[in-house]
N, CA and C of each residue as an Amber inpcrd file, in Angstrom:
protein
   687
 160.1200000 123.1420000  87.5910000 161.2980000 122.8890000  86.8210000
 162.1000000 123.0920000  87.5460000 161.6170000 123.9090000  89.1040000
 162.6000000 123.8330000  89.9310000 162.5570000 123.6100000  91.3210000
 162.0570000 121.9690000  90.9460000 161.3770000 121.5030000  92.2660000
 163.0840000 120.7480000  92.6020000 163.2500000 120.6190000  94.0540000
 164.4270000 119.9450000  94.3020000 164.6030000 118.7590000  93.9400000
 163.3410000 117.6190000  93.6720000 163.2470000 116.4500000  92.9100000
 164.0140000 116.4010000  91.6350000 164.3960000 116.9960000  90.9220000
 164.5030000 117.1040000  89.5970000 166.2640000 117.7290000  89.3030000
 166.7540000 117.9930000  90.5200000 168.2730000 118.5380000  90.4740000
 169.1460000 117.7880000  89.9010000 169.3780000 116.4960000  90.7440000
 170.1970000 115.4960000  89.7830000 169.6790000 114.7890000  88.6570000
 168.3130000 114.4850000  88.3220000 167.9610000 114.0740000  87.1770000
 168.2830000 114.6430000  86.0600000 167.9410000 116.3870000  86.2580000
 168.2790000 117.0330000  84.7370000 169.6790000 117.1350000  84.5630000
 170.7920000 116.6660000  85.8640000 172.2910000 116.7170000  85.8430000
 172.6980000 115.7630000  84.7850000 172.0460000 114.7740000  85.1800000
 171.9850000 113.8470000  84.9910000 171.5400000 113.0390000  83.2010000
 171.0270000 114.1950000  82.5790000 170.2270000 114.0430000  81.4500000
 168.9970000 112.9170000  81.5930000 168.3910000 112.6430000  82.3120000
 167.3920000 112.2970000  82.4460000 166.0380000 112.8410000  81.9430000
 165.0580000 112.1100000  81.1710000 164.0650000 112.8410000  80.7190000
 162.8860000 112.8660000  81.8970000 162.2180000 113.7770000  82.3090000
 161.0820000 113.6280000  83.0000000 159.5420000 114.5180000  82.3440000
 159.0080000 113.7310000  82.9990000 157.4740000 113.8550000  82.4690000
 157.0460000 114.6710000  83.6550000 156.2280000 115.7820000  83.1380000
 155.6500000 116.7130000  84.3640000 154.5160000 116.3210000  83.9680000
 153.6580000 115.8330000  85.2630000 152.2150000 115.5010000  85.4120000
 151.4780000 116.5560000  86.6100000 151.0530000 117.3420000  86.2370000
 150.6150000 118.4840000  86.9390000 149.2460000 118.3690000  87.1260000
 148.1670000 117.8670000  85.8910000 147.4670000 118.1070000  86.4630000
 146.6740000 117.1800000  87.2070000 145.3270000 117.3870000  88.1040000
 144.9700000 116.5980000  88.9000000 144.2370000 115.3510000  88.8540000
 144.2830000 114.5420000  86.9830000 143.9010000 113.6210000  86.4620000
 144.9750000 113.1780000  86.3490000 145.9870000 113.3280000  86.1990000
 146.9130000 112.6710000  85.9410000 147.4080000 111.9070000  87.4370000
 147.2150000 112.1890000  88.5550000 147.6070000 111.6900000  89.7230000
 146.6050000 110.2650000  89.7050000 145.2980000 110.3750000  89.2880000
 144.7660000 109.0730000  89.0640000 145.0210000 108.4450000  88.1040000
 145.4150000 108.6620000  86.9180000 146.0050000 107.8350000  85.9480000
 146.9140000 107.2280000  85.7470000 148.1560000 107.7750000  86.5820000
 149.2500000 106.8910000  87.0400000 149.1560000 105.9310000  88.0110000
 148.2220000 105.9080000  88.6550000 148.0730000 104.8650000  89.5070000
 147.6950000 103.3140000  89.0040000 147.2500000 103.5540000  87.8890000
 146.9200000 102.7640000  86.8580000 147.7240000 102.3740000  85.7570000
 148.4800000 103.4220000  85.2510000 149.3570000 103.1000000  84.2530000
 150.6940000 102.6520000  84.8240000 150.9990000 101.8240000  84.9180000
 152.5470000 101.7560000  85.5000000 153.5450000 101.8300000  84.4490000
 153.3430000 101.3430000  83.0180000 154.7740000 101.4740000  82.0930000
 153.5900000 102.0430000  81.2210000 154.9750000 102.5880000  80.1830000
 154.4070000 102.8710000  78.9130000 155.4550000 102.5940000  77.7060000
 155.0860000 102.0980000  76.8500000 155.7240000 102.0070000  75.4440000
 157.3900000 100.7380000  76.2300000 156.8980000 100.0820000  77.5070000
 158.0490000  99.4070000  77.7800000 159.0990000  99.7490000  78.8930000
 158.5460000 101.1810000  79.0870000 159.3730000 101.4650000  79.9290000
 158.5550000 102.0210000  81.4350000 159.2270000 101.2980000  82.4980000
 158.0900000 101.6490000  83.8290000 158.2350000 103.2150000  84.6610000
 157.1520000 103.7290000  84.7420000 157.1420000 105.2670000  85.0780000
 157.4150000 105.0250000  86.6290000 158.4010000 105.8780000  87.0070000
 159.0630000 106.1160000  88.5310000 158.5260000 107.7800000  88.7290000
 157.8460000 107.8450000  89.6740000 157.6710000 109.2160000  90.4740000
 159.0580000 109.6320000  91.0940000 159.2710000 110.8370000  90.5950000
 160.6980000 111.8870000  90.9630000 160.5900000 112.0190000  92.6430000
 159.2820000 111.9970000  93.1730000 159.1400000 112.4770000  94.7550000
 158.8460000 111.4450000  95.2170000 159.1340000 110.0980000  95.0810000
 158.5310000 109.1030000  96.0350000 159.9780000 108.3450000  96.0700000
 160.0930000 107.1640000  97.0610000 160.9000000 106.4900000  97.5710000
 161.3570000 105.4650000  96.6150000 162.5150000 104.6290000  96.2910000
 162.8060000 103.7850000  95.2550000 163.1940000 104.5170000  94.0930000
 163.1380000 105.8230000  93.9300000 164.0870000 106.7110000  93.1090000
 165.6730000 106.0370000  92.7140000 166.2090000 105.0880000  91.9440000
 167.0820000 104.5110000  91.5220000 168.5420000 105.7170000  90.3180000
 169.1650000 106.4370000  91.1150000 169.8660000 107.0780000  90.1420000
 171.3110000 106.4180000  89.5570000 171.6680000 106.5340000  88.7990000
 173.2940000 105.4470000  88.4180000 174.0610000 106.2930000  89.0160000
 175.1340000 106.2470000  89.6180000 176.4510000 106.8960000  89.8400000
 177.6530000 105.8490000  89.2920000 178.8810000 106.6440000  89.0740000
 180.2810000 106.1040000  88.9110000 180.7780000 106.1050000  89.9400000
 181.8630000 105.3820000  90.3400000 182.3070000 104.8430000  91.3280000
 183.2910000 105.9130000  92.2440000 183.7050000 106.9940000  91.9310000
 183.8490000 108.3790000  92.2350000 182.6110000 109.0360000  93.1440000
 181.6890000 108.8790000  92.7290000 180.3980000 109.2730000  93.2790000
 179.8040000 108.6210000  94.2050000 179.8570000 107.3530000  93.9530000
 179.4400000 106.3020000  95.0290000 180.5200000 106.4200000  96.1220000
 181.6740000 106.4860000  95.9480000 182.3290000 106.6410000  97.0750000
 182.2510000 107.9150000  98.1850000 182.0090000 109.2250000  97.2790000
 182.0970000 110.3840000  98.1480000 180.7480000 110.1460000  98.8390000
 179.8610000 109.3760000  98.1480000 178.3500000 109.4320000  99.1150000
 178.4000000 108.9190000 100.3610000 179.0810000 107.3610000 100.0070000
 179.1540000 106.9750000 101.3060000 179.7390000 107.5870000 102.2550000
 181.0840000 108.2560000 101.8650000 181.8470000 108.8990000 102.9050000
 181.0580000 110.1380000 103.6330000 180.2200000 110.8180000 102.6830000
 179.1660000 111.8340000 103.2210000 178.3080000 111.3040000 104.1500000
 177.6820000 109.8390000 103.8330000 176.6410000 109.4040000 104.3810000
 177.0370000 108.9090000 106.1620000 178.5600000 108.4250000 105.7070000
 178.6560000 107.9090000 107.4180000 178.8470000 109.1820000 108.4120000
 179.4000000 110.5420000 107.6270000 179.7070000 111.4030000 108.7460000
 177.9210000 112.1050000 109.2920000 177.1140000 111.7890000 108.3930000
 175.7210000 112.4610000 108.4940000 174.9960000 111.3720000 109.5780000
 175.3540000 110.4060000 109.5850000 174.5270000 109.4970000 110.6590000
 173.9670000 109.8920000 111.5830000 175.3640000 110.9440000 112.4740000
 174.4780000 111.6090000 113.7200000 173.3700000 112.7050000 113.4350000
 173.6990000 113.7010000 113.0820000 172.4740000 114.3700000 112.2570000
 171.4480000 113.8630000 111.9280000 171.2990000 112.5920000 111.4340000
 169.8130000 111.9160000 111.2560000 169.3340000 111.4760000 112.1810000
 169.8540000 111.2990000 112.8010000 169.4640000 110.7900000 113.9460000
 169.0510000 111.6640000 114.4710000 169.8540000 112.8980000 114.8500000
 169.3150000 113.8380000 115.6400000 168.0270000 114.5640000 115.2730000
 167.9730000 114.6850000 114.0580000 166.6500000 115.1200000 113.4540000
 165.4720000 114.0370000 113.4640000 165.8250000 112.7050000 113.4410000
 164.4150000 111.8160000 113.6860000 164.4210000 112.5660000 115.2970000
 164.9010000 112.2910000 116.0830000 164.6860000 112.5680000 117.4160000
 163.2960000 113.7930000 117.4730000 164.4220000 114.7610000 116.7480000
 163.4920000 116.3260000 117.2000000 162.2280000 115.9930000 116.3190000
 162.3010000 115.7910000 115.2180000 160.6410000 115.5890000 114.2890000
 159.7120000 115.0710000 114.8170000 160.4450000 113.4780000 115.5760000
 159.5210000 112.2470000 116.0590000 158.4280000 112.0470000 115.0910000
 157.3610000 112.1270000 115.2190000 156.4840000 111.0200000 114.2270000
 156.2260000 112.4010000 113.1920000 156.5830000 112.8660000 112.8410000
 156.4900000 113.8770000 111.9450000 156.8560000 113.1050000 110.4140000
 158.1700000 112.7200000 110.9880000 158.7050000 111.8600000 109.3330000
 159.0430000 110.2380000 110.0650000 158.8620000 109.5630000 108.8020000
 159.1040000 108.0890000 109.2210000 160.6480000 107.9590000 109.8750000
 161.4490000 108.6280000 108.8440000 162.7090000 108.5460000 108.9810000
 163.5050000 109.4660000 108.2030000 164.9840000 109.7190000 108.3590000
 165.9900000 110.7500000 107.9150000 166.8220000 110.1480000 107.2930000
 166.9620000 110.2100000 106.1200000 167.8340000 109.6180000 105.4890000
 168.9670000 110.7230000 104.5070000 170.4230000 110.2920000 104.2560000
 170.9830000 110.9310000 102.9320000 170.5510000 110.6910000 101.8230000
 170.4840000 111.7830000 100.9370000 170.1100000 111.3840000  99.9450000
 171.1830000 111.7780000  98.7130000 170.7960000 110.9770000  97.8140000
 171.6080000 110.8760000  96.3590000 170.6480000 111.9140000  95.2600000
 169.6100000 112.3530000  95.5030000 168.8100000 112.7950000  94.5580000
 168.7670000 114.2800000  94.6180000 169.4530000 114.8310000  95.3540000
 169.4150000 116.3720000  95.6050000 170.8800000 117.1320000  94.9530000
 171.1190000 118.0250000  94.4360000 171.9940000 118.7290000  94.2750000
 172.5560000 119.7600000  94.6890000 171.2440000 120.5240000  94.8300000
 171.6110000 122.2350000  95.4690000 170.8050000 121.9710000  96.7670000
 169.8470000 121.5230000  96.9060000 168.8810000 122.2940000  98.0350000
 169.2980000 121.5090000  99.0600000 169.0910000 121.9220000 100.2510000
 169.5700000 121.3800000 101.9730000 168.4450000 119.7280000 102.0000000
 167.3030000 119.6930000 101.5190000 166.5670000 118.7110000 101.9750000
 165.5440000 118.6700000 101.1890000 164.7990000 117.2830000 101.3290000
 163.2480000 117.1810000 100.8340000 162.5290000 116.2610000 101.5490000
 161.3440000 116.1460000 101.1860000 160.4910000 115.2130000 101.5780000
 159.7410000 114.5690000 100.5900000 160.2180000 113.2460000 100.9200000
 159.7740000 111.9110000  99.7170000 158.2320000 111.0450000 100.2360000
 157.4990000 110.4690000  99.6520000 157.0210000 109.8310000  99.8630000
 157.0030000 108.4130000  99.7090000 156.3200000 107.3970000 100.7210000
 156.3630000 105.8150000 100.0830000 156.0980000 105.8440000  98.5930000
 156.3480000 104.7240000  98.3720000 156.5660000 104.4450000  97.2830000
 154.7690000 103.6840000  96.7910000 154.1260000 103.2170000  97.6620000
 153.0650000 102.6960000  97.3970000 152.0030000 103.9090000  98.1920000
 152.2380000 104.8690000  98.5820000 151.1000000 105.7120000  99.1390000
 150.6260000 106.6330000  97.9690000 149.9960000 107.4530000  98.8590000
 149.7610000 108.9490000  98.1850000 150.9270000 109.8240000  97.8610000
 150.9360000 110.6130000  97.0650000 151.9630000 111.5090000  96.3740000
 151.6840000 112.8130000  97.3080000 152.3790000 113.6240000  97.4470000
 151.9590000 114.9190000  98.2860000 150.8880000 115.4770000  97.3820000
 150.7820000 115.7990000  96.1040000 149.9260000 116.2890000  95.0090000
 148.4890000 115.6400000  95.3450000 148.9300000 114.2970000  95.2620000
 147.5790000 113.1180000  95.5270000 147.0190000 113.6850000  96.8480000
 147.8540000 113.9000000  98.1630000 147.2450000 113.9250000  99.4240000
 146.4860000 115.4100000  99.4400000 146.8910000 116.3630000  98.6820000
 146.6690000 117.6290000  98.3060000 145.2490000 117.8390000  98.0180000
 145.0840000 117.1940000  96.6510000 143.9590000 116.7950000  96.0080000
 142.9870000 116.1470000  96.8230000 143.1870000 115.0560000  97.7380000
 141.9970000 114.3240000  98.3830000 141.5040000 115.1590000  99.6310000
 142.5970000 116.2150000 100.5170000 142.5460000 116.8060000 101.2510000
 141.4130000 117.8690000 101.1350000 141.4730000 118.1880000  99.6810000
 140.1950000 119.2910000  98.9050000 138.7520000 118.6920000  98.8740000
 138.8560000 117.1570000  98.9360000 137.7160000 116.9000000  98.8960000
 136.3960000 117.0390000  99.8100000 135.3740000 117.4910000  99.4750000
 134.3150000 117.6030000 100.2000000 133.8960000 116.5500000 101.1580000
 133.7020000 115.2550000 100.2710000 133.1620000 113.8910000 100.6760000
 134.2150000 113.2380000 100.8480000 135.2770000 113.1390000 101.1260000
 136.2540000 112.2800000 101.0780000 136.0080000 111.5700000 102.1060000
 136.7760000 110.0090000 101.5650000 136.9340000 108.9650000 103.0970000
 137.5650000 108.7660000 104.2020000 137.4840000 109.5160000 105.0920000
 138.6910000 109.7760000 105.9610000 139.3340000 108.2930000 106.3540000
 138.6360000 106.7820000 106.2400000 139.1110000 105.6480000 106.5240000
 140.0650000 105.5480000 105.2810000 139.8110000 105.8910000 104.2300000
 140.9540000 105.7030000 103.4860000 142.1030000 106.5150000 103.0950000
 141.6870000 107.7290000 103.9740000 142.7630000 108.7930000 104.1740000
 143.9830000 108.0340000 105.1330000 143.1550000 107.6760000 106.4030000
 144.4040000 106.8550000 107.6970000 145.1720000 106.2300000 106.9320000
 145.2520000 105.1860000 106.2610000 146.3090000 104.2410000 105.6030000
 147.0610000 104.5700000 104.1010000 146.0790000 105.8030000 103.4830000
 146.7810000 106.0850000 101.7950000 147.8090000 107.3980000 102.5120000
 147.6060000 107.9690000 103.3080000 148.4140000 109.2910000 103.2320000
 149.6770000 108.9850000 103.6930000 150.8200000 109.5260000 103.3180000
 151.6840000 109.5120000 102.7370000 152.8180000 109.3850000 103.8950000
 153.7900000 108.4180000 104.2190000 154.5370000 108.2410000 105.3430000
 156.2020000 109.2280000 105.0590000 156.3160000 110.2040000 105.7110000
 157.0960000 110.4780000 104.9770000 158.8570000 110.6900000 105.1210000
 159.4910000 110.8940000 104.2540000 160.9750000 110.4920000 105.0290000
 161.9760000 111.4860000 104.4940000 162.1760000 112.3440000 105.6580000
 163.2300000 113.5130000 104.9070000 164.5570000 113.0680000 104.3280000
 164.9240000 113.7740000 102.9540000 166.3650000 113.4070000 102.7710000
 167.0690000 114.6010000 102.5450000 168.2900000 114.0630000 103.1050000
 169.0660000 115.7020000 103.5620000 170.4080000 115.3640000 102.1070000
 170.9960000 116.6460000 101.5820000 172.0920000 116.6010000 100.8130000
 173.1240000 117.0580000 101.8110000 174.1080000 115.8880000 101.9700000
 175.1840000 115.7910000 102.6590000 176.1810000 116.9740000 102.1960000
 176.1590000 117.6130000 100.8840000 177.2020000 118.3630000 100.3110000
 176.8150000 119.7470000 100.2520000 175.8250000 119.8650000 100.9690000
 174.6720000 121.5960000 100.7320000 175.6850000 122.0270000 102.3550000
 175.8050000 123.5630000 102.1480000 176.5210000 123.9670000 103.4090000
 175.6960000 124.1820000 104.4260000 174.4110000 124.4950000 103.9450000
 173.9440000 124.4220000 105.2540000 173.6270000 123.2270000 106.3320000
 173.5040000 122.0140000 105.3510000 173.5090000 120.8140000 106.1310000
 174.8240000 120.2310000 107.1510000 175.8730000 120.7700000 106.1350000
 177.1690000 120.8240000 106.6090000 177.2390000 121.5320000 108.2020000
 177.1820000 123.0210000 107.8720000 177.2800000 123.7240000 109.1720000
 176.1370000 123.4460000 110.1890000 175.3960000 123.0110000 110.1350000
 174.3720000 122.4980000 111.0840000 174.7850000 121.0990000 111.6020000
 175.4950000 119.9610000 110.5160000 176.1360000 119.2230000 111.2640000
 176.9870000 119.4200000 112.1370000 178.1100000 120.0410000 112.1170000
 179.3970000 120.6890000 113.0880000 178.6550000 121.1220000 114.3280000
 177.3270000 121.8030000 114.2150000 176.8770000 122.9310000 115.6710000
 176.1130000 121.8990000 116.5000000 175.5760000 120.6200000 115.7020000
 175.0800000 119.8140000 116.2420000 176.0050000 118.7800000 117.1750000
 177.1080000 118.6140000 116.3460000 178.5700000 117.7810000 117.4580000
 178.8650000 118.4730000 118.2260000 178.5410000 119.7000000 118.0320000
 179.3310000 120.5060000 119.3550000 178.2530000 120.5670000 120.3040000
 176.8340000 120.6900000 120.3070000 175.8890000 120.6070000 121.2280000
 174.8840000 120.2260000 120.6460000 174.0950000 119.2220000 120.7700000
 172.7710000 118.7390000 120.6130000 171.6020000 119.1960000 120.9740000
 172.0250000 120.1030000 122.1500000 170.6240000 120.2480000 122.9210000
 170.4590000 122.0410000 122.7180000 171.4930000 122.3170000 121.9340000
 171.6500000 124.0410000 121.0410000 169.7590000 124.1960000 120.9860000
 169.3630000 125.2070000 121.4430000 167.6580000 125.1970000 120.7110000
 167.7530000 125.6640000 119.0430000 168.9530000 126.6280000 118.8780000
 169.0400000 127.2640000 117.7250000 169.1270000 125.8610000 116.6870000
 169.6130000 124.6980000 116.9020000 169.8850000 123.6270000 116.3150000
 168.4390000 123.1160000 115.7690000 167.8220000 122.7940000 116.9950000
 166.5120000 122.2910000 117.3340000 165.5050000 123.3980000 116.2210000
 165.5320000 124.8430000 116.3070000 164.8240000 125.7260000 115.5060000
 165.0980000 125.6040000 114.1820000 166.2720000 125.2660000 113.7740000
 166.8720000 125.1640000 112.5210000 166.4160000 124.1130000 111.6240000
 166.3560000 122.8130000 112.9240000 165.7940000 121.7370000 111.9100000
 164.2760000 121.4380000 111.7510000 163.6090000 122.1560000 112.4390000
 162.3460000 122.6570000 112.5510000 161.5370000 123.1220000 111.3110000
 162.4550000 124.3010000 111.1170000 162.8000000 125.3570000 110.0070000
 162.7830000 124.5420000 108.4820000 164.0830000 123.7820000 108.5630000
 164.2820000 122.8390000 107.0990000 163.1150000 121.9860000 107.2480000
 162.4400000 121.3890000 108.1340000 161.3920000 120.7930000 107.6870000
 160.2910000 121.1850000 107.4950000 159.8540000 122.6880000 107.8330000
 158.5830000 122.9170000 107.3370000 158.8310000 123.6390000 105.8030000
 159.8640000 124.2560000 105.4370000 160.4050000 124.7300000 104.5300000
 160.3140000 123.6220000 103.1110000 160.6400000 122.1130000 103.5680000
 160.7410000 121.2820000 103.1650000 159.3720000 120.6590000 102.6970000
 158.5980000 120.6420000 103.2550000 157.0650000 120.4430000 103.1490000
 156.4070000 121.8280000 101.8710000 156.8100000 122.6130000 102.6160000
 156.4540000 123.6740000 100.9410000 157.1220000 123.2790000  99.7900000
 158.3720000 123.0400000  99.7800000 158.9780000 123.0590000  98.4000000
 158.6020000 121.4920000  97.8130000 158.1660000 120.7890000  98.4940000
 158.2240000 118.7790000  98.5030000 156.7250000 118.9500000  97.7800000
 155.6750000 119.7090000  97.9130000 154.7150000 120.1390000  97.8540000
 153.0610000 119.9880000  98.5380000 153.7750000 119.7140000 100.0090000
 152.9040000 119.7120000 100.9670000 152.1400000 121.1000000 101.5810000
 151.1760000 121.1300000 102.1530000 150.6240000 122.1630000 103.1170000
 151.3850000 122.0120000 104.2260000 151.6470000 123.4640000 104.8620000
 151.9970000 123.5210000 106.1090000 150.6900000 123.1400000 107.3780000
 150.9410000 122.5360000 108.1440000 150.0500000 122.3820000 109.5040000
 150.0100000 123.2340000 109.9870000 150.8310000 123.9280000 110.7110000
 150.6490000 125.3000000 111.5120000 151.1820000 125.8380000 111.0260000
 151.0080000 126.8720000 110.0210000 151.6350000 128.2510000 109.6850000
 152.3100000 129.1830000 110.8590000 151.3610000 129.5000000 111.5180000
 151.3770000 130.1520000 112.7670000 152.8280000 129.9670000 113.6310000
 153.0790000 128.6210000 113.5350000 154.1430000 128.1640000 114.8220000
 155.4940000 128.6940000 113.4070000 155.2830000 127.9450000 112.1000000
 156.4120000 128.4730000 111.0980000 156.6830000 129.6170000 111.2930000
 155.9130000 130.4890000 111.1240000 156.1750000 132.1900000 111.1330000
 156.7240000 132.6770000 112.5740000 156.4450000 131.9320000 113.8540000
 157.2230000 132.3430000 114.9240000 158.2630000 131.8450000 114.8220000
 158.5110000 130.7340000 114.4400000 160.2630000 130.4430000 114.2150000
 160.8740000 131.1400000 113.3140000 160.4920000 131.9620000 112.1270000
 161.0720000 132.8240000 110.9990000 161.4260000 134.0690000 111.8460000
 160.1900000 134.5210000 112.7820000 160.5890000 135.5830000 113.5770000
 161.5390000 135.1680000 114.3050000 161.7110000 134.8410000 114.9500000
 162.9570000 134.1780000 116.1540000 164.3600000 133.9520000 115.3740000
 164.1860000 133.3790000 114.0310000 165.8460000 133.9560000 113.6950000
 165.7740000 135.0370000 112.9270000 164.7710000 135.6870000 112.3480000
 165.2330000 137.1390000 112.2750000 165.7590000 137.8930000 113.5270000
 165.1010000 137.5430000 114.9980000 165.4800000 138.1350000 116.0900000
 166.8210000 138.1630000 116.0800000 167.3320000 136.5800000 115.9120000
 168.7040000 136.2040000 115.8350000 169.4500000 136.8910000 115.0930000
 169.1990000 137.1510000 113.4950000 169.9040000 138.1240000 112.5920000
 169.8910000 138.9740000 113.1710000 168.5750000 139.9290000 113.6740000
 169.3910000 141.4940000 114.3060000 169.4490000 141.4170000 115.4300000
 170.4040000 140.4330000 116.2930000 170.9600000 140.5580000 117.4920000
 170.3040000 140.7650000 118.6170000 168.4770000 140.6700000 118.4190000
 167.6030000 141.1230000 119.1310000 167.3250000 139.7060000 120.6260000
 166.8600000 140.2430000 121.7370000 166.7660000 139.4980000 122.5460000
 165.3500000 139.4500000 123.0850000 164.5730000 138.1610000 123.2230000
 162.9040000 138.5430000 123.4880000 162.6200000 139.2020000 124.7830000
 163.4300000 138.9150000 125.5250000 163.8640000 139.1420000 127.2270000
 163.5620000 140.7550000 127.2720000 164.9990000 141.1890000 126.3590000
 165.0330000 142.7350000 126.3970000 163.9930000 143.3020000 126.1110000
 163.4060000 142.5530000 124.6440000 162.1870000 143.3790000 124.4010000
 160.8070000 143.5980000 125.1970000 160.5640000 142.4920000 126.3480000
 159.6230000 142.7980000 126.8130000 159.9640000 143.3960000 128.1430000
 161.0160000 143.5130000 128.4960000 161.3920000 144.3550000 129.8680000
 161.2660000 145.8480000 129.2340000 161.0430000 146.3220000 127.8080000
 161.4470000 147.8490000 127.4310000 160.1000000 147.9280000 127.5440000
 159.1340000 146.8630000 126.9480000 157.5770000 147.2500000 127.0040000
 157.1600000 147.3780000 128.4290000 157.6700000 146.6120000 129.0530000
 157.1060000 146.7970000 130.9020000 157.6050000 148.1490000 131.0780000
 158.4950000 149.0210000 130.6910000 159.2310000 150.0180000 131.5010000
 158.6170000 150.8020000 130.6800000 158.0470000 150.7070000 129.5220000
 157.4880000 151.8780000 128.5640000 156.1570000 152.0080000 129.3220000
 155.6450000 151.0380000 129.9080000 154.2250000 151.1110000 130.6440000
 153.9260000 151.7780000 131.5280000 155.3050000 151.5410000 132.9860000
 155.4190000 152.0320000 133.9990000 155.6030000 153.7730000 133.7700000
 156.1930000 154.3310000 132.7630000 156.6090000 155.8780000 133.2050000
 155.4390000 156.3380000 132.7790000 154.9280000 158.0510000 133.3540000
 154.0080000 158.5960000 133.3740000 153.6630000 159.2970000 132.5110000
 152.7550000 159.9400000 131.8850000 152.5220000 160.2880000 130.8820000
 153.4490000 161.8410000 130.6760000 154.0800000 162.0290000 129.4190000
 154.8050000 163.5530000 129.2730000 153.4130000 164.8840000 129.6880000
 153.9650000 165.8590000 129.9600000 153.8570000 167.0210000 130.2780000
 152.8840000 167.5020000 128.8770000 152.0180000 167.9020000 128.9170000
 151.9320000 168.5480000 127.6300000 151.1390000 167.5340000 126.4290000
 150.9910000 166.0680000 126.9890000 150.3120000 165.6770000 125.9060000
 149.0770000 165.8550000 125.7250000 148.2040000 166.3400000 126.3900000
 146.7480000 166.9010000 126.1810000 147.1730000 167.8870000 125.4050000
 147.9630000 169.0380000 125.4440000 148.1770000 169.9500000 124.4740000
 148.4620000 169.7550000 123.0330000 148.9580000 168.6780000 122.7050000
 149.5480000 168.1490000 121.3660000 148.6680000 167.5940000 121.0250000
 147.6350000 166.7630000 121.8300000 146.2350000 165.9780000 121.3490000
 145.6950000 167.0280000 121.0080000 145.1750000 168.1170000 121.6060000
 144.5300000 169.0910000 121.2440000 144.7990000 170.0870000 119.8830000
 145.9610000 170.3940000 119.5530000 146.8950000 170.9390000 118.5840000
 146.4300000 170.1770000 117.2680000 146.9220000 168.6610000 117.9530000
 146.5160000 167.9070000 116.5650000 145.3240000 167.6100000 115.7500000
 143.9440000 167.6650000 116.8300000 142.9930000 167.9210000 116.3800000
 142.6220000 169.3950000 115.5660000 143.1120000 170.6200000 116.4690000
 142.7320000 171.7610000 115.3710000 143.3130000 171.4780000 113.9260000
 144.5010000 170.8270000 114.0700000 144.7450000 170.9090000 112.9280000
 143.5540000 170.1100000 111.2580000 143.6710000 169.0590000 112.0470000
 142.6530000 168.3140000 111.9190000 141.3460000 168.7930000 111.0700000
 140.7970000 169.6030000 112.1620000 140.1080000 170.8090000 111.7960000
 140.2940000 171.7230000 110.9230000
């Protein structure tokens, strides 16, 4: 219910059918429509949400402003995503990852990866091509766009783009390819928030190693051992 794919759908009052069991993924591949109604996946491309004229105009203006950021994000993420586009399916979240209309969904990809005897040749062409959709009205995207316009080579901007991609993987139902890299990016941003510098930390560690042992260290160790005894 908290999935970013459902934000606009719920606000617009659309009915959403939750299919969370593994068998559902196999069933909907054959069940294209029910009771005369075509089934559409909220996590894939091709989802068309009807907007009024004012909403369409505001969306086109926001889309034009975000073209430069979309291009930069595609350059940074390279082959991790097929393209980066402005989304009209998001209301609150900054971004999400959608899959191709005819490939596997994120859930199906996770199910197939868990198969011990899976066919690797099938995985090659059925693995979903990811499209990153960004929300042009989100404050994070707006701030990132301004920062990118000021300096596209800023390392912080590139780190934030990768961080948005990694968090989108998680919120969109994918699994992280490199958890350690994700952790290091989080740690870098934590240091940035605490105004810590990696170089300063390394220098302090080196200085501590060069210091001679304090007089009385041995006595302290002995007294500590006596206390334990």
